[in-house]
XYZ file of C-alpha atoms in Angstrom:
678
model
C 146.573 113.374 76.198
C 143.850 116.289 77.447
C 140.655 116.346 75.990
C 139.790 120.267 76.217
C 138.612 121.851 73.057
C 136.869 124.592 71.510
C 133.849 123.143 72.112
C 133.373 121.913 76.149
C 136.305 120.711 77.641
C 136.116 117.951 80.223
C 137.276 119.884 83.559
C 135.897 118.583 87.441
C 134.328 121.999 87.713
C 130.658 121.534 85.797
C 129.863 125.348 87.193
C 126.719 123.647 89.617
C 125.420 121.703 86.589
C 124.038 118.530 87.415
C 127.058 115.861 86.065
C 124.561 113.490 84.805
C 123.092 116.362 82.353
C 126.344 117.305 81.228
C 127.722 116.211 76.996
C 130.883 116.556 75.595
C 131.717 116.054 72.392
C 129.071 113.686 71.849
C 130.118 112.315 75.621
C 127.839 111.950 78.246
C 128.955 110.748 81.936
C 128.028 107.332 82.845
C 129.657 107.073 85.887
C 131.842 109.366 88.423
C 134.803 108.116 90.838
C 133.634 108.853 94.342
C 134.038 108.689 97.920
C 132.009 107.981 100.909
C 130.440 111.654 102.027
C 131.329 111.355 105.177
C 134.408 109.903 105.226
C 133.438 106.587 105.984
C 136.188 104.107 106.948
C 133.489 101.240 107.580
C 133.250 101.757 103.828
C 136.065 102.299 102.205
C 137.047 99.019 101.170
C 133.941 99.663 98.613
C 135.262 102.121 96.885
C 139.279 101.898 97.054
C 140.057 97.890 96.891
C 142.897 97.951 99.197
C 145.162 95.147 98.674
C 145.772 91.873 100.160
C 147.534 93.167 103.897
C 145.824 96.598 104.191
C 143.301 97.748 105.987
C 140.810 100.873 106.380
C 143.233 101.427 108.878
C 145.568 101.994 106.680
C 143.490 105.314 105.743
C 144.467 108.434 106.228
C 141.037 110.549 107.164
C 142.711 113.696 106.127
C 144.113 112.363 102.648
C 139.507 111.858 101.147
C 139.474 115.625 99.979
C 135.938 115.524 99.057
C 132.734 113.537 96.788
C 135.382 112.905 94.010
C 139.030 113.727 94.977
C 141.496 111.851 97.590
C 145.355 112.410 97.925
C 147.714 109.269 96.867
C 150.110 109.594 99.782
C 154.037 109.929 98.247
C 155.543 106.402 96.327
C 151.581 105.093 97.355
C 149.796 103.279 95.404
C 145.185 102.929 95.412
C 143.478 100.627 93.446
C 139.706 102.296 91.805
C 138.665 98.585 91.428
C 136.584 98.811 93.940
C 132.830 98.209 94.189
C 132.034 101.583 93.521
C 134.461 102.964 91.667
C 135.375 99.862 89.014
C 133.031 100.338 85.236
C 131.015 97.369 84.835
C 131.878 97.266 81.581
C 130.000 93.680 80.913
C 126.666 94.974 81.733
C 127.351 97.749 79.439
C 128.288 96.306 76.405
C 125.211 93.687 76.824
C 122.658 95.710 77.365
C 123.627 98.961 76.454
C 124.242 100.799 73.148
C 127.400 102.022 74.364
C 130.609 100.033 72.776
C 133.255 102.570 73.672
C 134.412 104.025 77.217
C 136.171 107.187 77.896
C 138.319 107.802 81.143
C 138.631 110.702 82.420
C 140.818 111.576 84.976
C 142.218 114.693 86.045
C 145.365 115.021 88.736
C 147.390 117.340 90.444
C 151.466 115.878 91.177
C 153.604 114.104 89.883
C 152.680 109.949 89.133
C 151.495 107.502 86.852
C 147.679 106.841 85.586
C 147.840 102.676 84.662
C 144.018 101.360 83.568
C 143.410 97.645 83.781
C 140.669 95.603 82.577
C 139.187 91.926 83.515
C 137.423 89.412 82.161
C 134.607 86.851 82.751
C 137.643 84.379 84.700
C 138.968 87.221 86.490
C 141.921 87.857 84.844
C 143.788 90.850 85.459
C 145.182 92.486 82.053
C 147.315 96.109 82.148
C 145.930 98.227 79.016
C 147.827 101.662 79.444
C 150.100 103.513 81.520
C 150.899 106.961 81.178
C 152.911 109.298 82.773
C 151.414 112.862 84.457
C 152.876 115.611 85.782
C 151.721 119.317 86.486
C 148.772 120.928 88.548
C 145.052 120.766 87.092
C 146.500 118.202 84.574
C 144.049 115.579 82.855
C 144.490 112.706 80.662
C 142.219 110.342 78.691
C 141.390 107.245 77.906
C 139.370 105.285 74.677
C 138.608 101.676 75.851
C 136.958 99.112 73.787
C 134.183 97.191 75.407
C 134.013 94.448 72.538
C 135.843 92.115 74.648
C 133.337 91.753 77.397
C 130.956 89.125 75.880
C 130.604 86.730 79.234
C 132.195 89.704 82.027
C 135.021 92.120 83.112
C 135.451 95.544 84.405
C 137.787 98.369 83.819
C 139.206 100.670 86.500
C 142.952 102.584 87.325
C 145.130 102.967 89.520
C 147.112 106.187 90.570
C 151.488 105.681 91.637
C 152.446 108.763 93.897
C 155.646 109.973 93.350
C 158.102 110.649 96.081
C 155.883 113.852 96.598
C 152.303 112.338 96.254
C 149.424 112.909 93.581
C 145.828 114.459 94.445
C 143.331 112.570 92.348
C 141.154 115.636 91.907
C 138.206 113.782 89.856
C 137.947 110.971 86.959
C 134.703 109.355 85.792
C 133.688 107.055 82.804
C 132.088 108.843 80.141
C 130.264 106.659 77.693
C 128.812 108.352 73.426
C 125.461 109.613 73.685
C 124.253 107.612 70.825
C 121.392 110.346 70.605
C 120.103 108.317 73.623
C 118.111 111.564 75.446
C 118.496 112.219 79.382
C 115.948 110.765 81.359
C 114.120 111.599 84.502
C 112.915 109.943 87.198
C 110.410 109.671 90.134
C 111.316 108.223 92.731
C 108.999 106.336 95.529
C 109.695 105.100 99.258
C 106.980 103.593 100.822
C 107.326 103.575 104.290
C 105.386 101.962 107.711
C 106.931 103.455 111.207
C 110.175 103.987 110.055
C 110.718 107.948 109.442
C 113.902 108.396 111.347
C 115.305 106.155 108.200
C 112.688 108.404 105.931
C 114.195 111.454 106.287
C 117.909 110.155 106.348
C 117.719 109.344 103.326
C 115.518 112.620 102.243
C 118.412 114.882 103.394
C 120.745 112.882 101.378
C 118.958 113.835 98.218
C 118.467 117.606 99.287
C 122.425 117.940 99.588
C 122.904 116.601 96.010
C 122.554 118.485 92.766
C 123.877 116.197 90.553
C 120.205 113.680 91.796
C 117.787 116.115 91.438
C 118.877 117.615 88.481
C 117.221 114.053 87.020
C 114.001 113.875 89.474
C 110.843 114.635 89.370
C 109.280 113.747 91.989
C 110.430 112.361 95.557
C 107.089 110.929 97.251
C 106.340 108.849 100.312
C 103.701 106.897 100.639
C 103.479 106.790 104.270
C 100.802 104.225 105.169
C 102.502 104.199 109.341
C 101.085 105.810 112.455
C 104.110 107.974 113.414
C 104.286 110.009 110.570
C 107.237 111.209 108.244
C 105.852 114.693 108.389
C 105.917 114.785 112.239
C 109.512 113.565 112.699
C 112.150 116.211 113.288
C 114.484 117.739 110.985
C 111.414 117.231 108.100
C 109.949 120.635 108.217
C 113.841 121.470 106.934
C 114.436 118.902 104.328
C 111.156 119.788 102.376
C 112.300 123.382 102.612
C 115.114 122.282 100.559
C 113.161 120.266 98.701
C 110.208 121.973 97.884
C 108.230 120.479 95.406
C 110.036 117.958 94.774
C 109.110 116.471 97.443
C 104.982 115.358 98.679
C 103.890 113.241 101.243
C 101.351 110.751 100.115
C 99.012 109.415 103.106
C 97.145 105.584 102.797
C 96.172 102.972 104.725
C 98.637 100.304 105.410
C 98.734 97.945 102.109
C 101.667 96.644 102.825
C 104.617 96.946 100.747
C 102.734 96.042 97.415
C 100.508 98.746 97.582
C 103.219 101.158 99.100
C 105.460 101.031 95.482
C 101.996 100.407 93.450
C 101.247 103.584 94.472
C 104.579 105.202 93.626
C 104.435 103.337 90.296
C 100.662 104.561 89.761
C 101.588 108.549 91.078
C 105.092 108.218 88.345
C 102.914 106.333 85.168
C 99.233 109.342 86.100
C 101.511 112.266 87.081
C 103.459 112.412 83.044
C 106.432 113.610 83.964
C 108.971 110.881 84.417
C 110.388 108.089 81.824
C 111.562 106.175 84.908
C 109.557 105.084 89.160
C 112.226 104.323 90.997
C 111.402 102.345 93.896
C 112.826 102.069 97.490
C 112.560 100.555 100.909
C 112.414 102.514 103.303
C 115.017 101.403 106.291
C 118.196 101.630 104.047
C 121.127 104.167 104.351
C 121.176 105.360 100.989
C 124.502 105.950 98.226
C 122.924 109.354 96.140
C 125.496 108.389 93.240
C 123.724 104.954 92.427
C 120.409 106.586 91.647
C 122.307 108.644 89.611
C 123.749 105.707 87.533
C 120.757 103.394 87.018
C 119.578 106.625 85.637
C 122.263 107.406 82.953
C 122.357 103.457 82.639
C 118.408 102.746 81.585
C 119.472 106.190 79.081
C 121.676 103.996 77.497
C 119.699 100.701 77.149
C 119.223 98.801 74.109
C 115.056 98.824 75.273
C 113.946 99.574 78.323
C 114.960 98.092 81.179
C 114.388 97.225 84.363
C 117.315 98.324 86.225
C 118.480 97.647 90.444
C 120.708 98.516 92.385
C 122.257 96.206 95.182
C 122.039 95.725 99.259
C 124.188 95.769 101.405
C 124.367 95.161 104.755
C 124.142 98.113 107.349
C 124.814 96.850 110.199
C 127.675 95.243 108.613
C 128.602 97.677 106.101
C 130.862 95.801 103.397
C 128.454 92.716 103.149
C 127.598 92.226 100.306
C 123.403 90.024 100.288
C 123.562 88.799 96.781
C 124.970 90.284 93.879
C 122.039 88.705 91.953
C 118.403 86.357 92.392
C 116.579 84.207 90.156
C 113.597 81.832 90.451
C 115.022 77.867 90.359
C 111.893 77.363 87.901
C 111.526 73.928 89.030
C 111.785 74.325 93.107
C 110.402 77.872 92.816
C 112.764 78.914 95.302
C 114.709 82.448 95.278
C 118.148 81.345 94.700
C 121.852 82.315 92.958
C 122.997 82.436 88.985
C 126.417 80.693 89.220
C 127.086 78.312 91.730
C 130.000 79.670 92.190
C 128.656 82.933 93.649
C 127.961 83.269 97.820
C 125.630 84.990 99.446
C 127.017 88.031 101.401
C 130.237 88.174 100.243
C 132.385 90.558 102.635
C 134.426 92.231 100.577
C 137.138 93.249 102.658
C 139.268 90.365 102.604
C 140.534 87.622 104.721
C 137.104 87.729 106.506
C 134.845 84.759 107.165
C 131.201 85.230 107.494
C 128.020 84.629 109.703
C 125.296 83.279 107.139
C 121.876 82.448 109.117
C 122.415 79.497 111.387
C 125.383 78.072 110.459
C 129.147 79.257 109.976
C 130.680 79.781 105.935
C 134.777 79.461 105.950
C 134.288 82.050 103.177
C 137.499 84.463 101.972
C 136.383 88.073 102.023
C 137.984 90.454 99.941
C 138.827 93.164 97.465
C 136.541 92.528 93.443
C 140.013 92.318 92.054
C 140.766 89.051 93.735
C 137.375 88.204 93.974
C 137.277 86.318 90.276
C 133.311 84.678 90.257
C 132.208 88.838 90.499
C 133.802 89.383 87.751
C 131.727 87.626 85.715
C 128.558 89.186 84.600
C 125.259 88.183 86.142
C 122.159 87.961 84.336
C 118.985 88.081 86.857
C 115.387 87.549 87.061
C 114.135 90.665 88.902
C 115.827 92.901 91.305
C 114.243 93.451 95.149
C 112.111 96.121 95.523
C 114.817 97.511 98.030
C 115.778 99.505 94.791
C 114.344 98.967 91.322
C 114.032 101.388 88.873
C 111.603 100.952 86.338
C 110.347 102.484 83.192
C 107.125 104.059 82.704
C 106.823 102.799 79.135
C 106.889 99.096 81.016
C 104.049 100.037 83.702
C 102.100 100.665 80.924
C 102.030 97.726 79.347
C 102.633 95.289 82.445
C 100.694 96.688 84.841
C 100.730 97.320 88.370
C 101.697 94.780 91.110
C 99.383 92.332 92.548
C 97.793 93.167 95.601
C 100.042 90.857 97.249
C 100.893 93.189 101.208
C 104.326 91.612 101.154
C 106.584 89.453 99.810
C 107.607 87.398 96.154
C 105.888 90.806 94.922
C 108.938 92.289 93.749
C 109.711 88.457 91.903
C 106.813 88.317 90.533
C 106.537 91.417 88.976
C 110.363 90.876 87.190
C 109.176 87.218 86.057
C 106.220 89.049 84.600
C 108.435 91.930 83.295
C 110.402 88.894 81.252
C 108.056 87.520 79.560
C 106.470 90.463 77.957
C 110.406 91.231 77.124
C 111.452 93.355 79.668
C 114.580 92.519 80.493
C 115.796 93.124 83.976
C 119.766 94.034 85.235
C 121.504 94.274 89.222
C 124.419 96.503 87.755
C 126.788 96.508 89.755
C 127.798 100.076 91.455
C 124.699 100.985 91.982
C 123.833 100.017 95.924
C 122.691 100.949 98.920
C 122.330 99.150 102.736
C 119.291 97.767 104.304
C 119.397 95.657 107.530
C 120.067 92.195 106.031
C 118.029 88.591 106.271
C 120.596 87.487 109.433
C 118.999 89.652 112.107
C 114.973 88.556 110.632
C 113.871 85.418 110.623
C 110.371 85.662 108.487
C 109.548 82.170 107.866
C 108.326 82.196 110.992
C 105.345 84.047 112.765
C 102.768 86.236 110.700
C 104.924 86.642 107.739
C 104.804 83.098 106.737
C 101.393 83.457 105.334
C 102.273 85.625 102.742
C 105.060 83.912 101.813
C 103.154 80.566 101.652
C 100.204 82.012 99.127
C 102.445 84.834 97.257
C 105.153 81.395 96.768
C 101.802 79.803 95.133
C 100.400 82.264 93.868
C 103.935 83.272 91.194
C 104.132 80.166 90.840
C 100.458 79.755 89.309
C 101.564 82.571 87.117
C 104.709 81.387 85.907
C 106.328 78.193 86.698
C 107.432 76.112 83.336
C 105.984 72.915 84.746
C 102.389 72.123 84.804
C 102.108 71.047 88.433
C 104.348 73.532 88.973
C 107.477 71.468 88.826
C 108.493 70.288 93.636
C 106.330 73.507 94.725
C 103.962 71.197 96.305
C 106.055 68.476 97.998
C 108.202 70.856 99.344
C 106.176 73.333 100.472
C 103.745 69.651 102.508
C 107.756 68.964 104.050
C 107.886 72.487 105.777
C 105.075 72.041 107.005
C 105.913 69.185 108.942
C 108.786 70.863 109.726
C 107.326 73.394 111.784
C 105.000 70.795 112.924
C 107.564 69.394 114.644
C 109.726 72.529 115.506
C 106.549 73.548 117.409
C 105.720 76.065 115.589
C 102.312 75.924 115.572
C 101.367 79.436 115.000
C 103.544 79.934 112.131
C 101.732 76.023 110.156
C 97.786 77.923 111.205
C 98.890 81.032 108.810
C 100.935 78.956 106.768
C 97.750 76.304 105.810
C 95.848 79.844 106.033
C 97.424 80.955 102.648
C 96.873 77.090 101.191
C 92.707 78.082 101.509
C 93.126 81.437 100.757
C 94.971 80.199 97.815
C 91.628 77.760 96.586
C 89.448 80.107 97.308
C 91.060 81.979 93.373
C 92.332 85.025 92.645
C 88.587 87.387 93.641
C 89.737 87.394 96.729
C 92.957 88.611 96.748
C 91.323 92.833 96.391
C 89.460 92.096 99.772
C 92.523 90.680 101.926
C 94.572 93.378 100.940
C 94.220 95.799 103.727
C 92.015 93.545 106.484
C 94.630 90.022 106.395
C 97.380 91.083 108.340
C 95.210 92.273 111.564
C 93.161 88.965 110.989
C 96.953 87.118 110.974
C 98.614 89.831 114.280
C 95.246 88.336 115.971
C 95.210 85.217 116.338
C 99.289 84.995 117.815
C 97.523 85.809 121.032
C 95.997 81.484 120.497
C 99.181 79.941 120.179
C 102.243 79.834 122.857
C 105.006 80.614 121.040
C 104.101 83.668 119.410
C 103.801 85.037 122.303
C 107.218 87.004 123.833
C 108.855 88.306 126.012
C 112.095 89.866 127.375
C 113.446 87.842 130.050
C 113.958 84.617 131.543
C 112.951 85.268 134.818
C 109.556 86.024 133.196
C 109.132 81.482 132.810
C 108.903 79.009 134.795
C 112.645 77.753 135.256
C 113.995 74.545 133.079
C 114.170 71.489 134.368
C 115.262 68.944 131.991
C 113.734 65.009 132.027
C 117.236 63.765 132.002
C 120.510 64.224 130.568
C 120.170 63.949 126.334
C 122.291 61.435 124.674
C 124.784 63.300 122.293
C 123.254 63.210 118.745
C 124.602 64.246 115.525
C 123.149 66.137 113.621
C 121.091 64.933 110.684
C 122.523 66.994 107.836
C 125.686 65.879 108.879
C 124.706 62.019 108.335
C 123.835 59.824 104.879
C 120.121 60.179 103.279
C 119.281 56.649 104.899
C 120.189 58.037 108.509
C 118.378 61.202 107.616
C 115.153 60.258 106.771
C 115.802 57.026 109.688
C 116.050 60.130 112.317
C 113.536 62.286 110.464
C 110.882 59.263 110.747
C 111.776 58.774 114.581
C 111.034 62.762 115.138
C 107.908 62.821 113.868
C 106.818 59.838 115.629
C 108.330 60.858 119.127
C 106.223 64.676 118.202
C 103.321 62.631 117.368
C 103.230 60.236 121.145
C 102.456 61.561 124.438
C 104.666 64.618 126.004
C 106.626 63.845 129.398
C 105.648 64.403 132.109
C 105.550 68.326 133.875
C 106.488 69.210 130.198
C 104.395 72.014 130.189
C 104.706 73.205 134.034
C 108.888 73.873 133.144
C 110.253 74.387 129.975
C 112.512 71.140 129.777
C 115.812 73.015 127.554
C 116.282 76.878 126.385
C 117.286 76.679 122.303
C 119.452 79.848 121.441
C 118.224 80.970 117.705
C 121.299 78.900 115.814
C 120.216 75.876 117.626
C 116.247 75.928 116.526
C 116.537 73.496 113.568
C 113.601 70.605 113.245
C 116.229 68.119 114.297
C 117.023 69.879 117.263
C 113.742 71.403 118.605
C 111.921 68.002 117.799
C 113.537 66.055 120.408
C 111.801 68.132 123.265
C 108.679 68.154 124.280
C 108.627 71.854 125.158
C 111.474 74.536 125.229
C 112.401 78.160 125.249
C 113.266 79.475 122.060
C 115.118 83.271 121.539
C 113.362 85.184 118.631
C 115.975 85.859 115.238
C 116.361 89.027 116.449
C 117.173 88.693 119.929
C 114.997 90.869 121.114
C 112.243 87.923 123.300
C 111.224 84.464 123.983
C 108.837 82.333 123.676
C 107.530 79.056 125.081
C 107.310 76.180 122.118
C 105.230 73.467 123.323
C 104.421 69.792 121.943
C 100.645 69.991 121.076
C 100.018 66.210 119.420
C 96.386 66.090 118.985
C 96.891 69.897 117.247
C 100.137 68.672 115.087
C 97.706 65.650 114.163
C 94.977 68.065 112.881
C 97.031 71.089 111.187
C 99.023 67.458 109.495
C 95.736 66.137 108.323
C 95.042 69.435 107.149
C 97.968 70.455 105.129
C 97.624 67.207 103.727
C 94.734 67.995 102.202
C 95.334 70.927 101.281
C 97.712 70.236 99.330
C 96.493 67.249 97.367
C 93.592 70.126 96.356
C 96.589 72.050 95.175
C 97.829 69.440 93.007
C 94.561 68.334 91.272
C 93.540 71.828 90.895
C 96.798 73.159 89.718
C 95.457 73.010 85.619
C 92.379 74.996 86.740
C 94.101 77.411 89.021
C 96.374 78.433 86.806
C 94.247 79.305 84.264
C 92.173 81.807 86.937
C 95.356 83.348 88.220
C 96.318 83.462 84.571
C 93.382 85.351 84.001
C 92.805 87.309 86.750
C 95.985 89.292 86.100
C 95.106 91.621 84.108
C 92.031 93.221 86.638
C 93.925 92.621 89.596
C 97.170 94.203 88.142
C 95.074 96.994 85.774
C 95.425 100.756 87.223
C 91.694 101.080 87.749
C 92.011 97.950 90.014
C 94.728 99.903 92.233
C 92.654 103.356 92.101
C 89.887 101.521 94.071
C 92.302 99.887 96.064
C 93.283 103.400 97.491
C 90.330 104.681 97.760
C 91.087 107.179 94.566
C 89.019 108.819 91.435
C 90.068 107.794 88.324
C 92.723 109.762 86.658
C 92.870 109.502 82.473
C 96.738 108.330 81.326
C 98.129 110.091 78.236
C 96.469 108.267 75.484
C 93.248 106.632 77.768
C 90.068 107.192 76.049
C 87.323 109.047 78.071
C 85.538 106.199 80.258
C 81.419 106.531 78.994
C 78.770 107.627 81.556
C 76.892 105.006 82.411
């Protein structure tokens, strides 16, 4: 069936009009079937779902004929039931006004188009099969979304005859339903990563479909290595013209940079949405088009985010959506059958942080848990679309510098009635957390303080559930591991929390320099590049092999923990401060292992440095006592602190508060009454 009519034909050539703005016969494009713009075969499993026994090596570079076109070779079959090209039907069913979707497939050659769908249990169901032939043939499938209440996708396969078949283009169209075409301001906050930023600007500049729905591209530059000075910037600036603007400001952290982007997106009055993007990413421009199209069609204003793939292992998805677990107040997966770091290549094991996880990779069609719709509490601010109407109502981020600002904002939006969606098929690539350990070092301060603040604001439990007990245990684990600089930061965070919310604005630009300055006082924070820069390792005596406590019973774990704490409080063995007793790789740096020693050379997560951990019993006793005192105060004063922080929230997140922090004059918003002069 062809959809060509006397009005506007649905064909692959849209005469230069951005496809995101195309409307035909009451339909608009929701998503296009696309392929990597640079024919990168490392990411091909995200665009074509390879079957069992297949790999990227079975593909041919010259088969990709363009951003939307690919050849299926003679007597072969290709499935577009992939992360980027399957249609996330259950998400459109749940959150949008759409109840039908139209698949349009343009081909040349002889073969068949086979349409499939799945349900929330991952069961694959054949919907329709059509034989196609001829040059520039168009086939249209009208498909219902009514059965996708809990999950499921649509996709199609192409099967070629003995001559092969060319996919010229394919799109998923949805009824416009009277919904408007929205536009967005993109805001990237950066700190000394101009190479990433310029690369992503170049990707945007070459995508006319994206630029057609973008009002401004704002780069909030808080670093000393300026984006505007980086080679290639002037070229991309010339291509983007007035759409691109650099805003230089002092380092106010991620929350300060993103707050500035959100502020400008609202104050300028051009856009329906602000899209936050991290700086150290690799962009799939189609993802931005998709989140805008989806947001346009939502029942109500909705925050729409993209997923994060590992920049260094490009088929690995970090997480499919996240929530804040309310009792323990920790980041968590929404469903117990989900896994972190799913690899879309088949039959591969993933290394997750400090342990090997025997998980089987695989494409979308063969991974059952991906088909259940995942509802989330927040989107990571590597990519998040936020409606301007939501920002106007609930304000800007808290002045937290980094950590928990995105989660807190998502929870705040949820309490105000705004939903958040992490949309399959919208994603980018980012350095993953397995190559970092932000629980130690200078970032520990922000983790502790901001986790507590977000719990005070949003925890449903009278005294925060388990957060206080858990925080004290984490302090103890770091102390047992001889990570005194980390605990120094955690204790400082507890003290600042108890001061109250009024201190937050003043700490935004001053706390990080203070934390970094303290690093010189702790040997566990002073990194050197080579082992030869330390005294030779001399173990006091060979150690008896030990079982890992986490593999033992609960009683044995408690016994081992008690022994380790007592050992750390006792007198160190002689010579521990003259020569390190052992060398510990990052993956083995656990409290039950490191705590067995009086001193050790420990590699950092990035593999770029080594620190000499040394046991300090007096310091440990002092810090342990302060931790207990601080946590007892927090628990006792929780009701008072909760009231103080909740009452301060509107002021701390107001446009006026952030204007003071930015050091700019007040700019009235549309509909805002003018201020009286005093």
